[in-house]
Amino acid sequence: MTKEIAPSLSGTERAALLLLSVGESRAAEVLKYLEPKEVQKLGMAISRKRKVSRAEVAEALSDFIEQAAERMPLSVGSEEYLLAALGSAVGNDRARELVGQITAGRLGGVDALQHMSANAVADLIRHEHPQIAAIVLANLKPNHAAEVLTLLPKAQRPELLSRIANLESLPPAALKELDAIIDQKVSNAPGIHRSRIGGVKAAVDMINQLDRSFGADLLEAIRAEDPALGTALDEALFAFEDIVNMSGRHIQALLKEVPNELLVKALKVADERLKELIFNNMSKRAAQLVKDDIEGTGPVRLADVEHAQREIVRIVRRMAEKGEISLGVNDDFV
């Protein structure tokens, strides 16, 4: 039997054949780690492969599959396969959107900005309405959005981050209109419509990608402009329970600044792991006194406990901003 000589395949085609041969679940796991543009390229290659020969598979999996003499369709290179594999990776709705764009052969709209430099995106939205700029930033990955934000005028930054934090949803028609605006500027086709964007978490993720002093200044400006939003961002950036991520030395420094009465209330319903960590960073005598006070204190209103925890978080934040303590391994903003 004569082995069939496989045609020369590009890297993308080889990768596509690999995904086609490993099955939907394994392919989905791979797709989770790829960038949108990479998923698009692979998806286009997969969607074009209506029939796949053993020879092509052998070339793609050279050390694992022997070349075969006869061509034999694997019958997996279809839109149905794409929907199933992508659905496992990113959800059915997102998969349908991606497949629609894959078959169209291009990404566009807001999603096209994922693949543009921070300078290019900043230039694109610099003179747009703040709400449009905020929606664009909310659709970028946090590190990408943070870099773009640093390139925009300082006066714009607090308002943009405030708008991002207040975003919750966007009607499909509005996002479609925004995609059209972006398409006009970058000469791309209509892009993927996303309805859930922004929110405090999106703003926090972005802040955590910024330089410490830059982020601290930005948060201070937001607190001055919108105290309620500033509080929401502060609480999302660092919660009382996050004290467990601090080093023992910094916990000891913190405890010197926290009144005993406040600590007793805050620990009343705290996680046992956090309690133990705090007690381990106190003298045995001081720890026993706090334990006795906690046990001897009668029922305490949950609102009072939460207030005490917030007060301690404020102390943590103040000390961190002064550089007296850090917040843990990642040392994110407070």
Coordinates of C-alpha atoms in Angstrom, one line a residue:
M1 CA 0.0 0.0 0.0
T2 CA 1.4 3.3 -1.0
K3 CA 1.3 6.2 1.5
E4 CA -0.4 9.3 0.4
I5 CA 1.8 12.3 0.3
A6 CA 0.1 15.1 2.4
P7 CA -0.2 18.5 1.0
S8 CA 1.8 21.3 2.5
L9 CA -0.1 22.8 5.4
S10 CA 0.2 26.2 7.0
G11 CA 0.7 26.5 10.8
T12 CA -3.0 27.5 11.2
E13 CA -4.2 24.5 9.2
R14 CA -2.1 22.1 11.2
A15 CA -3.5 23.6 14.4
A16 CA -7.0 23.4 13.1
L17 CA -6.5 19.7 12.2
L18 CA -5.2 19.0 15.7
L19 CA -8.3 20.5 17.2
L20 CA -10.5 18.5 14.8
S21 CA -8.8 15.3 15.8
V22 CA -8.8 15.7 19.6
G23 CA -12.5 16.0 20.1
E24 CA -14.8 18.8 21.3
S25 CA -13.9 18.8 25.0
R26 CA -10.2 18.9 24.5
A27 CA -10.5 21.4 21.7
A28 CA -12.6 23.6 24.0
E29 CA -9.9 23.5 26.7
V30 CA -7.3 24.7 24.1
L31 CA -9.6 27.5 22.8
K32 CA -9.9 28.9 26.3
Y33 CA -6.3 29.9 26.3
L34 CA -6.2 31.6 22.9
E35 CA -6.7 35.2 22.0
P36 CA -9.8 36.2 20.0
K37 CA -7.9 36.7 16.8
E38 CA -6.3 33.3 17.2
V39 CA -9.7 31.7 17.8
Q40 CA -11.0 33.5 14.7
K41 CA -8.1 32.2 12.5
L42 CA -8.5 28.6 13.7
G43 CA -12.3 28.8 13.4
M44 CA -12.0 29.9 9.8
A45 CA -9.6 27.1 9.0
I46 CA -11.9 24.6 10.7
S47 CA -15.0 25.8 8.9
R48 CA -13.3 25.5 5.6
K49 CA -12.4 21.9 6.2
R50 CA -15.5 20.1 5.1
K51 CA -13.4 16.9 4.5
V52 CA -10.2 16.0 6.2
S53 CA -7.8 13.3 4.8
R54 CA -5.8 11.0 7.0
A55 CA -2.7 12.3 5.1
E56 CA -3.5 15.8 6.3
V57 CA -4.0 14.6 9.9
A58 CA -0.8 12.7 9.7
E59 CA 1.1 15.8 8.7
A60 CA -0.4 17.8 11.5
L61 CA 0.2 15.0 14.1
S62 CA 3.4 13.6 12.5
D63 CA 4.6 11.7 15.6
F64 CA 1.2 10.4 16.6
I65 CA -0.7 9.2 13.4
E66 CA 0.7 7.3 10.5
Q67 CA 0.0 8.5 7.1
A68 CA -2.8 6.6 5.4
A69 CA -3.0 5.5 1.8
E70 CA -6.6 6.4 1.4
R71 CA -8.4 9.7 2.0
M72 CA -11.0 9.4 4.6
P73 CA -13.3 12.2 5.8
L74 CA -13.4 12.8 9.6
S75 CA -16.7 14.6 9.3
V76 CA -16.0 17.0 12.1
G77 CA -15.1 20.2 10.3
S78 CA -18.6 21.7 10.3
E79 CA -20.3 24.7 11.8
E80 CA -22.0 22.3 14.2
Y81 CA -18.6 21.1 15.5
L82 CA -17.5 24.7 15.9
L83 CA -20.7 25.6 17.8
A84 CA -20.2 22.6 20.1
A85 CA -16.5 23.2 20.8
L86 CA -16.8 27.0 21.2
G87 CA -19.9 26.5 23.3
S88 CA -18.0 24.5 25.8
A89 CA -15.3 27.1 25.9
V90 CA -17.2 30.4 25.9
G91 CA -20.9 29.6 26.2
N92 CA -23.5 28.9 23.6
D93 CA -24.5 32.6 23.0
R94 CA -20.9 33.7 22.6
A95 CA -20.2 30.7 20.4
R96 CA -23.0 31.6 18.0
E97 CA -21.6 35.1 17.8
L98 CA -18.1 33.9 17.0
V99 CA -19.2 31.3 14.5
G100 CA -21.2 34.0 12.7
Q101 CA -18.1 36.1 12.5
I102 CA -15.9 33.2 11.6
T103 CA -18.0 32.4 8.6
A104 CA -18.1 36.1 7.7
G105 CA -14.3 35.9 7.8
R106 CA -13.5 38.9 10.1
L107 CA -13.9 40.5 13.5
G108 CA -14.9 44.1 13.8
G109 CA -16.6 46.8 15.8
V110 CA -15.5 47.1 19.5
D111 CA -13.9 43.7 19.4
A112 CA -11.5 44.8 16.7
L113 CA -9.9 47.2 19.2
Q114 CA -8.6 44.2 21.2
H115 CA -6.0 43.8 18.6
M116 CA -5.0 47.5 18.3
S117 CA -2.2 49.1 20.2
A118 CA -3.0 51.2 23.3
N119 CA -1.9 54.3 21.4
A120 CA -4.2 53.6 18.5
V121 CA -7.2 53.0 20.8
A122 CA -6.5 56.1 22.8
D123 CA -6.3 58.2 19.6
L124 CA -9.6 56.7 18.5
I125 CA -11.6 57.5 21.6
R126 CA -9.8 60.7 22.8
H127 CA -12.4 63.0 21.3
E128 CA -15.4 60.8 21.6
H129 CA -18.3 61.3 24.1
P130 CA -17.2 60.0 27.5
Q131 CA -19.9 57.3 27.5
I132 CA -18.6 55.9 24.2
A133 CA -15.1 56.0 25.5
A134 CA -16.1 54.2 28.7
I135 CA -17.9 51.5 26.8
V136 CA -14.9 50.9 24.6
L137 CA -12.6 50.7 27.6
A138 CA -15.0 48.3 29.4
N139 CA -14.8 45.9 26.4
L140 CA -11.0 45.7 26.5
K141 CA -9.0 43.4 28.7
P142 CA -8.1 45.1 32.0
N143 CA -4.4 45.5 31.2
H144 CA -5.1 46.8 27.8
A145 CA -7.7 49.2 29.1
A146 CA -5.4 50.4 31.8
E147 CA -2.7 51.2 29.3
V148 CA -5.2 53.1 27.2
L149 CA -6.4 55.0 30.2
T150 CA -2.9 56.3 31.0
L151 CA -2.6 57.7 27.5
L152 CA -5.8 59.8 27.8
P153 CA -5.9 63.3 29.3
K154 CA -5.7 63.4 33.0
A155 CA -8.9 65.4 33.3
Q156 CA -10.9 62.7 31.5
R157 CA -9.7 59.7 33.6
P158 CA -11.9 60.0 36.7
E159 CA -15.1 60.5 34.7
L160 CA -14.3 57.5 32.4
L161 CA -13.6 55.2 35.3
S162 CA -16.8 56.4 37.1
R163 CA -18.8 55.7 33.9
I164 CA -17.2 52.2 33.6
A165 CA -18.1 51.4 37.2
N166 CA -21.7 52.5 36.7
L167 CA -22.1 50.5 33.5
E168 CA -24.3 47.4 33.8
S169 CA -25.8 46.6 30.4
L170 CA -26.2 48.0 27.0
P171 CA -29.1 47.3 24.6
P172 CA -28.1 45.3 21.5
A173 CA -29.2 48.2 19.3
A174 CA -27.0 50.6 21.1
L175 CA -24.0 48.3 20.9
K176 CA -24.7 47.8 17.2
E177 CA -24.6 51.5 16.7
L178 CA -21.4 51.8 18.6
D179 CA -19.9 49.0 16.5
A180 CA -20.9 50.9 13.4
I181 CA -19.1 54.0 14.7
I182 CA -15.9 52.0 15.4
D183 CA -16.1 50.2 12.0
Q184 CA -16.2 53.6 10.3
K185 CA -13.0 54.6 12.1
V186 CA -11.0 51.4 11.7
S187 CA -12.6 50.2 8.4
N188 CA -13.7 46.8 9.7
A189 CA -16.9 44.8 9.4
P190 CA -19.7 44.7 12.1
G191 CA -18.4 43.1 15.3
I192 CA -19.7 41.0 18.1
H193 CA -22.5 42.4 20.2
R194 CA -22.0 42.2 23.9
S195 CA -24.7 43.2 26.3
R196 CA -23.0 42.7 29.7
I197 CA -20.2 45.1 30.2
G198 CA -18.5 47.3 32.8
G199 CA -19.4 47.4 36.4
V200 CA -17.3 48.0 39.6
K201 CA -15.4 44.8 38.9
A202 CA -14.3 45.9 35.5
A203 CA -13.1 49.2 37.0
V204 CA -11.3 47.4 39.8
D205 CA -9.6 45.0 37.4
M206 CA -8.4 47.9 35.4
I207 CA -7.1 49.8 38.5
N208 CA -5.2 46.7 39.5
Q209 CA -3.2 46.9 36.2
L210 CA -2.1 50.5 36.8
D211 CA 1.0 51.8 38.5
R212 CA 0.3 52.2 42.3
S213 CA 0.7 56.0 42.5
F214 CA -1.3 56.5 39.2
G215 CA -4.2 54.3 40.5
A216 CA -4.2 56.0 44.0
D217 CA -4.4 59.5 42.4
L218 CA -7.3 58.3 40.1
L219 CA -9.2 56.8 43.0
E220 CA -8.8 59.9 45.0
A221 CA -10.2 62.0 42.2
I222 CA -13.2 59.6 42.0
R223 CA -13.8 59.7 45.7
A224 CA -13.9 63.5 45.5
E225 CA -16.3 63.5 42.6
D226 CA -18.6 60.6 43.6
P227 CA -18.0 59.5 47.3
A228 CA -20.5 56.6 47.0
L229 CA -18.8 55.2 43.9
G230 CA -15.4 55.7 45.6
T231 CA -16.5 53.7 48.5
A232 CA -17.8 50.9 46.3
L233 CA -14.5 50.8 44.5
D234 CA -12.6 50.8 47.7
E235 CA -14.6 47.9 49.1
A236 CA -14.2 45.9 46.0
L237 CA -10.4 46.5 45.9
F238 CA -9.9 45.4 49.5
A239 CA -12.3 43.7 51.9
F240 CA -11.9 42.9 55.6
E241 CA -11.3 39.2 54.7
D242 CA -8.4 40.1 52.5
I243 CA -6.3 40.7 55.6
V244 CA -5.4 37.0 55.4
N245 CA -3.3 37.9 52.4
M246 CA -1.1 40.3 54.4
S247 CA 2.2 39.4 55.9
G248 CA 2.5 38.8 59.6
R249 CA 4.7 41.9 60.0
H250 CA 2.1 44.2 58.3
I251 CA -0.7 42.6 60.3
Q252 CA 1.2 43.4 63.5
A253 CA 1.6 47.0 62.3
L254 CA -2.1 47.2 61.6
L255 CA -3.1 45.9 65.0
K256 CA -1.2 48.7 66.7
E257 CA -3.5 51.2 65.0
V258 CA -6.8 49.3 65.6
P259 CA -8.7 50.0 68.9
N260 CA -9.4 46.8 70.9
E261 CA -13.2 47.5 70.9
L262 CA -13.2 47.8 67.2
L263 CA -11.3 44.6 66.7
V264 CA -13.6 42.7 69.0
K265 CA -16.7 43.7 67.0
A266 CA -15.0 43.1 63.7
L267 CA -14.0 39.5 64.7
K268 CA -17.4 38.6 66.1
V269 CA -18.5 36.8 63.0
A270 CA -15.1 36.6 61.1
D271 CA -13.8 33.6 59.4
E272 CA -11.9 31.2 61.8
R273 CA -8.8 31.3 59.6
L274 CA -8.7 35.1 59.8
K275 CA -9.2 35.1 63.6
E276 CA -6.4 32.6 64.0
L277 CA -4.1 34.6 61.8
I278 CA -4.8 37.8 63.8
F279 CA -4.3 36.0 67.2
N280 CA -1.0 34.5 66.0
N281 CA 0.3 38.0 65.3
M282 CA -0.6 39.2 68.9
S283 CA 1.1 38.4 72.2
K284 CA -0.5 35.4 73.9
R285 CA -1.9 37.7 76.6
A286 CA -3.4 40.2 74.1
A287 CA -4.9 37.4 72.0
Q288 CA -6.5 35.8 75.1
L289 CA -8.0 39.2 76.1
V290 CA -9.5 39.6 72.7
K291 CA -10.9 36.1 72.7
D292 CA -12.4 36.6 76.2
D293 CA -14.0 39.9 75.0
I294 CA -15.5 38.2 71.9
E295 CA -16.9 35.4 74.0
G296 CA -18.1 37.7 76.8
T297 CA -19.8 40.1 74.5
G298 CA -23.5 39.5 74.0
P299 CA -25.3 39.5 70.6
V300 CA -24.0 42.3 68.3
R301 CA -26.0 43.7 65.4
L302 CA -24.6 42.6 62.1
A303 CA -24.6 46.3 61.0
D304 CA -22.3 47.1 63.9
V305 CA -20.0 44.2 62.9
E306 CA -19.9 45.4 59.3
H307 CA -19.2 49.0 60.4
A308 CA -16.3 47.8 62.5
Q309 CA -14.9 45.8 59.6
R310 CA -15.2 48.8 57.3
E311 CA -13.4 51.0 59.8
I312 CA -10.5 48.6 60.0
V313 CA -10.4 48.5 56.2
R314 CA -10.2 52.3 56.2
I315 CA -7.2 52.0 58.5
V316 CA -5.6 49.4 56.2
R317 CA -6.2 51.7 53.2
R318 CA -4.7 54.7 55.0
M319 CA -1.6 52.9 56.1
A320 CA -1.1 51.3 52.7
E321 CA -1.4 54.7 50.9
K322 CA 1.3 56.0 53.3
G323 CA 3.5 53.0 52.5
E324 CA 3.4 51.7 56.0
I325 CA 2.0 48.3 55.0
S326 CA 1.4 46.4 51.9
L327 CA -1.7 44.3 51.1
G328 CA -0.2 40.9 50.2
V329 CA 1.5 39.1 47.4
N330 CA 0.0 41.2 44.6
D331 CA 0.0 44.4 46.6
D332 CA -2.9 45.8 44.6
F333 CA -4.4 49.2 45.2
V334 CA -6.6 50.3 48.1

